[in-house]
Amino acid sequence: MNILLIGSGGREHALGWKINQSKKIKKLFFAPGNPGTAEIGINLNANVNDFQKIKKLVVENKINMVVVGPEVPLVEGIHDFFANDPDLKSIKVVGPKKAGAKLEGSKNFAKDFMLRNSIPTAKYFTVSSNNLTEGINFLKTLVSPYVLKADGLAAGKGVLIIDSLEEAENSLRKMLAGQFGDASNKVVIEEFLSGVEVSVFVITDGKSYKILPEAKDYKRIGEGDTGLNTGGMGAVSPVPFVNAEFMDKVETQIIQTTISGLQKEQIEYTGFIFFGLINVKGNPYVIEYNVRMGDPETEAVILRIKSDFVDLLEGAANGNLEEKKIEFDEQSVASVMLVSGGYPENYEKEKVISGTENTPNSIIFHAGTKKVGNNIVTNGGRVIAISSFGKTINDALKTSYKNAEVIEFDKKYFRKDLGFDL
Ligand code: AMP
Ligand code: GLY
């Protein structure tokens, strides 16, 4: 079959790499893709939110299945757009419709959903300009630090964690006044949970689900988890503290209750659910839902899936996921992100990248790159993910780090301490 992957980052390169190994794939397309995806498929020129353009390309290229990488087109309703268009109705879309995508698109919706379905999560209160006084009263019942979240999508920047109550009150007012545009018309105030985070993923057809390998990503720019938040500096899988006992709690208290909650609320769901979890003294709590795979977690997780990935995607899209099998590779995987110096603040682009062909035992996924003439150059903060297998996480990291020294571009930076906390 012909598959179109929507997106242009390391996640999409990694998903495409895996899809390309399937016996079921005829032609693989990306929209818009990047120079890395161009090596394994055909890049089509369309913005991820330009549904009309995507429609044209899907029809022209006889695409049978669309897999949506990032959250924005899902929240904007790309799946609904396909389902409601007579020319596109028969094309499978992996990714939820608008109603399901609200699990990521609205933090308030996600929290209310968890409350209704008894899914463990931090205590919360949602504030808008109508109930600011109640919101401030709720804030006063919490202990520092205070967690404030813009309700809507804010490109990963909408969560503030603040030590002083006074500052939290001020920030709350600023957010409601439009600090994150419409995304912070509503703000979710949350109790702070203390623990180690882990990302758990499932693929689902809305009834049945398969758990994918779990991962831990490293969000801060600095070593020892210090400094500013980034899109992710790397990821490892598996995560040692996720033992059978913990995973059993995740499955019964969180995954099953989420899937049955979707069914109860008649929300059809095809695609991935990413559970951002925190381990509080051995008990998992949901920090957030995402309605897509994680980035950079995918660049690690995908290597550990042995089964035919297209078969799993078909299971999700056709509603017969229950019949499918998922097998994991028992090896560990580490993915190290090379970023542009200065990121996540200002950084320069268009630095020539060299050495990607001299990286034995690693798989290179392009994140922010572009082609200029015969050169591949940097085109974003996160530039390249280097993924490697190993017997242990440390072995996997060693291989990735060796190759991180081989790939060169001006002002390259990467964290050298991934896995330090495990
Ligand atoms: P989110 O976008 O909801 O994942 O939040 C971004 C980051 O903020 C998370 O990855 C956590 O590190 C942190 N965070 C969010 N909510 C909480 C919470 N209730 N308690 C502690 N940390 C949190
Ligand atoms: N790695 C976190 C995310 O994809 O949102």
Coordinates of C-alpha atoms and ligand atoms in Angstrom, one line a residue:
M1 CA 0.0 0.0 0.0
N2 CA 1.0 3.6 -0.4
I3 CA 1.4 5.6 2.9
L4 CA 1.7 9.3 3.5
L5 CA 3.3 10.4 6.7
I6 CA 2.4 14.0 7.7
G7 CA 5.3 15.9 9.4
S8 CA 8.9 16.9 9.0
G9 CA 10.8 16.0 12.2
G10 CA 12.9 13.2 13.7
R11 CA 9.7 11.5 14.7
E12 CA 8.5 11.2 11.2
H13 CA 11.9 10.1 9.8
A14 CA 11.9 7.4 12.5
L15 CA 8.3 6.3 11.8
G16 CA 9.1 6.2 8.1
W17 CA 12.3 4.2 8.6
K18 CA 10.2 1.5 10.4
I19 CA 7.3 1.7 7.9
N20 CA 9.8 1.2 5.1
Q21 CA 10.8 -2.2 6.5
S22 CA 7.3 -3.6 6.0
K23 CA 6.5 -6.0 3.3
K24 CA 3.2 -4.2 2.9
I25 CA 4.6 -0.9 1.8
K26 CA 4.7 0.0 -1.9
K27 CA 5.4 3.7 -1.9
L28 CA 6.1 5.9 1.1
F29 CA 5.5 9.7 1.0
F30 CA 6.1 12.5 3.4
A31 CA 4.5 15.9 3.6
P32 CA 6.6 17.9 3.9
G33 CA 9.4 15.7 5.2
N34 CA 13.1 16.6 5.3
P35 CA 16.3 15.6 3.6
G36 CA 16.5 12.5 5.8
T37 CA 13.0 11.3 4.8
A38 CA 13.9 12.1 1.1
E39 CA 16.4 9.2 1.3
I40 CA 13.7 6.6 2.2
G41 CA 10.6 8.0 0.5
I42 CA 9.2 10.8 -1.6
N43 CA 8.8 14.3 -0.1
L44 CA 5.6 16.1 -1.1
N45 CA 5.4 19.8 -0.8
A46 CA 2.6 20.6 1.6
N47 CA 2.3 22.3 4.9
V48 CA 0.9 19.9 7.6
N49 CA -2.1 22.2 8.1
D50 CA -3.0 22.7 4.5
F51 CA -5.7 20.0 4.2
Q52 CA -6.8 21.0 0.7
K53 CA -3.3 20.6 -0.6
I54 CA -2.8 17.3 1.2
K55 CA -6.1 16.1 -0.4
K56 CA -4.8 16.9 -3.9
L57 CA -1.5 15.0 -3.2
V58 CA -3.3 12.0 -1.6
V59 CA -5.5 11.7 -4.7
E60 CA -2.7 12.2 -7.2
N61 CA -0.4 9.7 -5.6
K62 CA -3.1 7.1 -4.9
I63 CA -2.4 7.0 -1.2
N64 CA -4.2 4.4 0.9
M65 CA -3.3 5.5 4.4
V66 CA -2.3 8.7 6.1
V67 CA -0.3 8.6 9.3
V68 CA -0.3 12.0 11.2
G69 CA 2.9 12.8 13.1
P70 CA 2.3 16.1 14.9
E71 CA -0.6 17.2 17.1
V72 CA -1.7 20.4 15.4
P73 CA -3.3 18.9 12.3
L74 CA -5.1 16.4 14.5
V75 CA -6.4 19.1 16.8
E76 CA -7.4 21.1 13.7
G77 CA -9.4 18.1 12.5
I78 CA -7.5 16.5 9.6
H79 CA -9.1 13.1 10.3
D80 CA -12.6 14.7 10.3
F81 CA -11.7 16.4 7.0
F82 CA -10.9 13.1 5.4
A83 CA -14.0 11.4 6.9
N84 CA -16.3 14.1 5.7
D85 CA -15.0 14.3 2.1
P86 CA -16.5 11.9 -0.4
D87 CA -13.2 11.6 -2.3
L88 CA -11.2 10.8 0.8
K89 CA -13.7 8.8 2.9
S90 CA -12.1 5.4 2.0
I91 CA -8.6 6.5 2.9
K92 CA -7.4 5.3 6.3
V93 CA -6.2 7.9 8.7
V94 CA -4.0 7.0 11.7
G95 CA -4.6 9.7 14.3
P96 CA -7.7 10.7 16.2
K97 CA -10.5 12.9 15.1
K98 CA -11.0 16.4 16.7
A99 CA -13.1 14.9 19.6
G100 CA -10.3 12.6 20.6
A101 CA -7.5 15.0 19.9
K102 CA -9.0 17.3 22.6
L103 CA -7.1 15.0 25.1
E104 CA -4.1 17.0 24.0
G105 CA -5.7 20.1 22.5
S106 CA -7.4 21.1 25.8
K107 CA -5.8 20.5 29.2
N108 CA -9.1 21.3 30.9
F109 CA -10.9 18.6 28.8
A110 CA -8.1 16.1 29.6
K111 CA -8.3 16.8 33.3
D112 CA -12.2 16.6 33.3
F113 CA -11.9 13.3 31.3
M114 CA -9.5 11.9 33.9
L115 CA -11.7 13.0 36.8
R116 CA -14.8 11.4 35.2
N117 CA -13.0 8.2 34.5
S118 CA -11.1 8.0 37.9
I119 CA -7.7 8.1 36.2
P120 CA -4.9 9.1 38.7
T121 CA -3.7 12.7 38.0
A122 CA -2.8 15.8 40.0
K123 CA -5.6 17.8 41.8
Y124 CA -6.6 20.8 39.6
F125 CA -8.9 23.7 39.1
T126 CA -9.7 25.4 35.8
V127 CA -9.8 29.2 35.7
S128 CA -11.1 31.7 33.2
S129 CA -11.8 35.4 33.6
N130 CA -15.2 34.6 35.2
N131 CA -13.9 32.7 38.2
L132 CA -10.5 34.2 38.9
T133 CA -11.2 34.7 42.6
E134 CA -12.1 31.0 43.0
G135 CA -8.9 30.2 41.1
I136 CA -6.8 32.3 43.5
N137 CA -8.5 30.7 46.4
F138 CA -7.6 27.2 45.0
L139 CA -4.0 28.3 44.4
K140 CA -3.9 29.2 48.2
T141 CA -4.9 25.7 49.1
L142 CA -1.8 24.3 47.4
V143 CA 1.8 24.2 48.5
S144 CA 4.7 25.6 46.4
P145 CA 5.7 25.1 43.6
Y146 CA 2.6 26.1 41.7
V147 CA 1.8 24.6 38.3
L148 CA -0.1 26.7 35.8
K149 CA -1.0 25.3 32.4
A150 CA -2.5 27.1 29.4
D151 CA -5.6 25.1 28.3
G152 CA -4.8 25.1 24.6
L153 CA -1.8 24.1 22.5
A154 CA 1.2 26.4 23.1
A155 CA 4.0 24.6 21.3
G156 CA 5.2 23.0 24.5
K157 CA 5.7 26.4 26.2
G158 CA 2.4 26.7 28.0
V159 CA 3.3 25.2 31.4
L160 CA 4.8 27.4 34.1
I161 CA 6.1 26.0 37.4
I162 CA 6.4 28.8 39.9
D163 CA 7.8 28.9 43.5
S164 CA 6.1 31.9 45.0
L165 CA 2.4 32.3 45.5
E166 CA 2.5 36.0 44.7
E167 CA 4.3 35.3 41.4
A168 CA 1.9 32.5 40.6
E169 CA -1.1 34.9 41.1
N170 CA 0.6 37.4 38.8
S171 CA 1.3 34.8 36.2
L172 CA -2.2 33.5 36.3
R173 CA -3.5 37.0 35.6
K174 CA -1.0 37.4 32.8
M175 CA -1.9 34.1 31.2
L176 CA -5.7 34.9 31.3
A177 CA -4.9 38.3 29.7
G178 CA -3.4 36.5 26.7
Q179 CA 0.2 35.6 27.4
F180 CA -0.3 32.5 25.2
G181 CA -3.0 34.0 23.0
D182 CA -6.3 32.1 23.0
A183 CA -4.5 29.1 24.4
S184 CA -4.5 30.7 27.8
N185 CA -8.1 31.9 27.8
K186 CA -8.5 29.1 30.3
V187 CA -5.7 28.1 32.7
V188 CA -5.5 24.8 34.6
I189 CA -4.0 25.2 38.1
E190 CA -2.4 21.9 39.3
E191 CA -1.0 20.4 42.4
F192 CA 2.7 19.8 41.9
L193 CA 3.7 16.1 41.8
S194 CA 7.2 15.1 42.6
G195 CA 8.8 12.0 41.0
V196 CA 10.5 10.7 37.9
E197 CA 8.7 11.0 34.5
V198 CA 8.2 8.3 31.9
S199 CA 6.5 8.2 28.6
V200 CA 4.2 5.3 27.8
F201 CA 2.7 4.8 24.4
V202 CA -0.1 2.7 23.0
I203 CA -1.5 2.2 19.5
T204 CA -5.3 1.8 19.6
D205 CA -8.3 1.3 17.4
G206 CA -10.5 2.7 20.2
K207 CA -11.4 -0.7 21.6
S208 CA -8.2 -2.7 21.8
Y209 CA -4.7 -1.4 22.3
K210 CA -1.1 -2.5 22.1
I211 CA 1.5 -1.1 24.5
L212 CA 4.7 0.1 22.8
P213 CA 8.1 0.2 24.5
E214 CA 8.2 2.9 27.1
A215 CA 10.9 5.7 27.1
K216 CA 12.3 8.5 29.1
D217 CA 13.1 11.8 27.4
Y218 CA 15.4 14.5 28.6
K219 CA 13.8 17.9 28.2
R220 CA 16.3 20.3 29.7
I221 CA 19.1 21.8 27.7
G222 CA 21.7 21.5 30.5
E223 CA 23.4 18.5 32.0
G224 CA 21.9 17.2 35.3
D225 CA 18.5 18.3 34.0
T226 CA 19.2 22.0 34.4
G227 CA 18.4 25.1 32.3
L228 CA 15.7 25.8 29.8
N229 CA 13.1 23.3 28.5
T230 CA 13.7 22.1 24.9
G231 CA 11.7 19.9 22.6
G232 CA 13.9 17.0 23.9
M233 CA 17.6 16.3 24.0
G234 CA 17.4 12.6 23.7
A235 CA 15.6 9.5 25.0
V236 CA 16.3 6.0 26.3
S237 CA 14.3 2.8 26.3
P238 CA 13.5 0.8 28.3
V239 CA 13.2 2.7 31.6
P240 CA 14.6 0.6 34.5
F241 CA 12.1 1.6 37.1
V242 CA 9.2 0.5 34.9
N243 CA 9.1 -3.0 36.2
A244 CA 6.2 -5.4 35.9
E245 CA 4.5 -4.2 39.0
F246 CA 4.6 -0.5 37.9
M247 CA 3.5 -1.4 34.4
D248 CA 0.6 -3.4 35.7
K249 CA -0.6 -0.3 37.6
V250 CA -0.1 1.8 34.4
E251 CA -2.1 -0.7 32.4
T252 CA -5.1 -1.2 34.8
Q253 CA -5.3 2.3 36.3
I254 CA -4.4 4.4 33.3
I255 CA -4.5 2.7 29.9
Q256 CA -7.6 0.6 30.4
T257 CA -9.5 3.4 32.1
T258 CA -8.6 5.8 29.3
I259 CA -9.7 3.4 26.5
S260 CA -12.9 2.5 28.3
G261 CA -13.5 6.2 29.0
L262 CA -13.2 7.0 25.3
Q263 CA -15.7 4.2 24.6
K264 CA -18.1 5.3 27.3
E265 CA -18.0 8.9 26.0
Q266 CA -18.4 7.6 22.4
I267 CA -15.2 9.1 21.2
E268 CA -13.9 7.1 18.3
Y269 CA -10.1 6.9 18.4
T270 CA -7.6 5.6 15.9
G271 CA -3.9 6.1 16.5
F272 CA -1.4 6.7 19.3
I273 CA -1.9 7.8 22.8
F274 CA 1.1 9.1 24.6
F275 CA 0.8 9.0 28.4
G276 CA 3.1 11.5 30.0
L277 CA 3.4 9.8 33.4
I278 CA 5.1 10.6 36.7
N279 CA 6.1 7.9 39.2
V280 CA 5.1 9.1 42.7
K281 CA 6.4 6.6 45.2
G282 CA 5.7 3.7 42.9
N283 CA 2.3 4.9 41.7
P284 CA 1.8 6.3 38.2
Y285 CA -0.1 9.6 37.7
V286 CA -0.9 11.2 34.3
I287 CA 0.8 14.5 33.8
E288 CA -0.5 14.9 30.3
Y289 CA -2.0 13.1 27.3
N290 CA -0.6 13.5 23.8
V291 CA -2.5 12.2 20.8
R292 CA 0.5 11.3 18.8
M293 CA 4.0 9.7 19.3
G294 CA 6.6 11.7 21.2
D295 CA 9.6 13.3 19.8
P296 CA 12.4 12.3 20.5
E297 CA 11.0 9.2 22.2
T298 CA 9.9 7.8 18.9
E299 CA 13.5 7.8 17.7
A300 CA 14.3 5.3 20.5
V301 CA 11.0 3.4 20.8
I302 CA 10.6 2.5 17.2
L303 CA 13.9 0.6 17.1
R304 CA 12.6 -1.7 19.8
I305 CA 9.5 -2.8 17.9
K306 CA 10.2 -6.0 16.0
S307 CA 6.7 -6.5 14.5
D308 CA 5.6 -5.3 11.1
F309 CA 4.6 -1.7 11.9
V310 CA 2.3 -1.3 8.9
D311 CA 0.4 -4.4 10.2
L312 CA -0.1 -2.6 13.5
L313 CA -1.2 0.7 11.8
E314 CA -3.7 -1.3 9.7
G315 CA -5.0 -3.0 12.8
A316 CA -5.6 0.5 14.4
A317 CA -7.2 1.9 11.2
N318 CA -9.4 -1.2 10.4
G319 CA -10.5 -1.9 14.0
N320 CA -9.0 -5.3 14.2
L321 CA -5.9 -4.4 16.3
E322 CA -6.9 -7.2 18.7
E323 CA -5.8 -9.8 16.2
K324 CA -2.3 -8.3 15.8
K325 CA 0.8 -9.2 17.7
I326 CA 3.5 -6.8 18.9
E327 CA 7.0 -8.1 19.7
F328 CA 9.7 -6.0 21.3
D329 CA 13.5 -6.2 20.8
E330 CA 14.9 -6.9 24.3
Q331 CA 18.0 -4.7 23.6
S332 CA 18.2 -1.1 24.9
V333 CA 18.2 1.9 22.7
A334 CA 19.5 5.4 23.2
S335 CA 18.8 8.4 21.0
V336 CA 21.0 11.5 21.4
M337 CA 19.9 14.8 19.9
L338 CA 22.4 17.1 18.3
V339 CA 21.2 20.7 18.5
S340 CA 22.3 24.1 17.3
G341 CA 24.4 26.1 19.8
G342 CA 22.2 28.6 21.5
Y343 CA 19.0 26.5 21.3
P344 CA 16.4 26.8 22.8
E345 CA 17.0 30.5 22.6
N346 CA 18.5 32.2 19.6
Y347 CA 20.7 30.1 17.3
E348 CA 22.0 30.3 13.8
K349 CA 20.9 28.1 10.9
E350 CA 22.4 26.8 7.6
K351 CA 25.6 25.3 9.1
V352 CA 26.9 22.6 6.9
I353 CA 26.5 19.1 8.4
S354 CA 29.2 16.5 7.7
G355 CA 30.0 12.9 8.8
T356 CA 26.5 11.4 8.8
E357 CA 27.8 8.7 6.4
N358 CA 30.5 7.6 8.9
T359 CA 28.4 6.5 11.8
P360 CA 28.5 2.7 12.0
N361 CA 26.1 1.0 14.4
S362 CA 23.9 4.0 14.7
I363 CA 20.8 5.1 12.8
I364 CA 20.6 8.8 11.9
F365 CA 17.3 10.6 12.0
H366 CA 17.0 14.1 10.6
A367 CA 15.1 16.6 12.7
G368 CA 15.9 20.2 11.6
T369 CA 17.9 19.9 8.4
K370 CA 17.5 21.1 4.8
K371 CA 19.3 20.7 1.6
V372 CA 21.1 23.6 0.0
G373 CA 22.9 22.7 -3.2
N374 CA 24.8 19.5 -2.5
N375 CA 25.0 20.2 1.2
I376 CA 22.7 19.2 4.1
V377 CA 22.6 22.1 6.5
T378 CA 21.1 22.8 9.9
N379 CA 17.5 24.2 9.8
G380 CA 16.3 24.2 13.3
G381 CA 17.2 23.9 17.0
R382 CA 17.1 20.2 17.1
V383 CA 19.1 19.0 14.1
I384 CA 19.8 15.2 14.1
A385 CA 19.0 12.3 16.4
I386 CA 21.5 9.5 16.7
S387 CA 19.9 6.2 17.8
S388 CA 21.8 3.1 18.7
F389 CA 21.2 -0.3 20.2
G390 CA 23.1 -1.7 23.1
K391 CA 23.0 -4.5 25.6
T392 CA 22.4 -1.9 28.3
I393 CA 21.3 1.7 28.1
N394 CA 25.0 2.7 28.8
D395 CA 26.2 0.6 25.9
A396 CA 23.6 2.1 23.6
L397 CA 24.6 5.6 24.8
K398 CA 28.3 4.9 24.2
T399 CA 27.7 4.1 20.5
S400 CA 25.5 7.2 20.1
Y401 CA 28.0 9.4 21.8
K402 CA 30.9 8.0 19.6
N403 CA 28.9 9.0 16.5
A404 CA 27.9 12.3 18.0
E405 CA 31.6 13.2 17.8
V406 CA 31.8 12.1 14.2
I407 CA 28.9 14.2 12.9
E408 CA 30.0 17.9 12.7
F409 CA 28.5 21.3 12.3
D410 CA 29.4 24.7 13.6
K411 CA 28.3 25.2 17.2
K412 CA 27.0 21.7 17.6
Y413 CA 25.8 20.9 21.1
F414 CA 24.5 17.7 22.8
R415 CA 24.0 16.5 26.4
K416 CA 26.6 14.0 27.5
D417 CA 24.8 12.8 30.6
L418 CA 21.7 11.1 29.3
G419 CA 20.6 8.2 31.5
F420 CA 22.5 9.7 34.5
D421 CA 19.4 9.4 36.7
L422 CA 18.5 5.8 35.9
Ligands
AMP1 P1 3.1 19.2 30.2 O1 3.2 20.0 29.0 O2 1.8 19.1 30.8 O3 3.8 17.8 30.0 O4 4.1 19.8 31.2 C1 5.4 20.0 30.9 C2 6.3 19.6 32.1 O5 6.0 20.2 33.3 C3 6.1 18.1 32.4 O6 6.9 17.3 31.6 C4 6.6 18.0 33.8 O7 8.0 18.0 33.9 C5 6.1 19.3 34.4 N1 4.8 19.2 35.0 C6 3.6 19.4 34.5 N2 2.6 19.2 35.4 C7 3.2 18.9 36.5 C8 2.7 18.6 37.8 N3 1.4 18.5 38.1 N4 3.6 18.3 38.8 C9 4.9 18.3 38.5 N5 5.4 18.6 37.3 C10 4.6 18.9 36.3
GLY2 N1 8.9 14.4 24.1 C1 7.7 15.0 24.5 C2 6.8 15.3 23.4 O1 6.9 14.8 22.3 O2 5.9 16.1 23.6

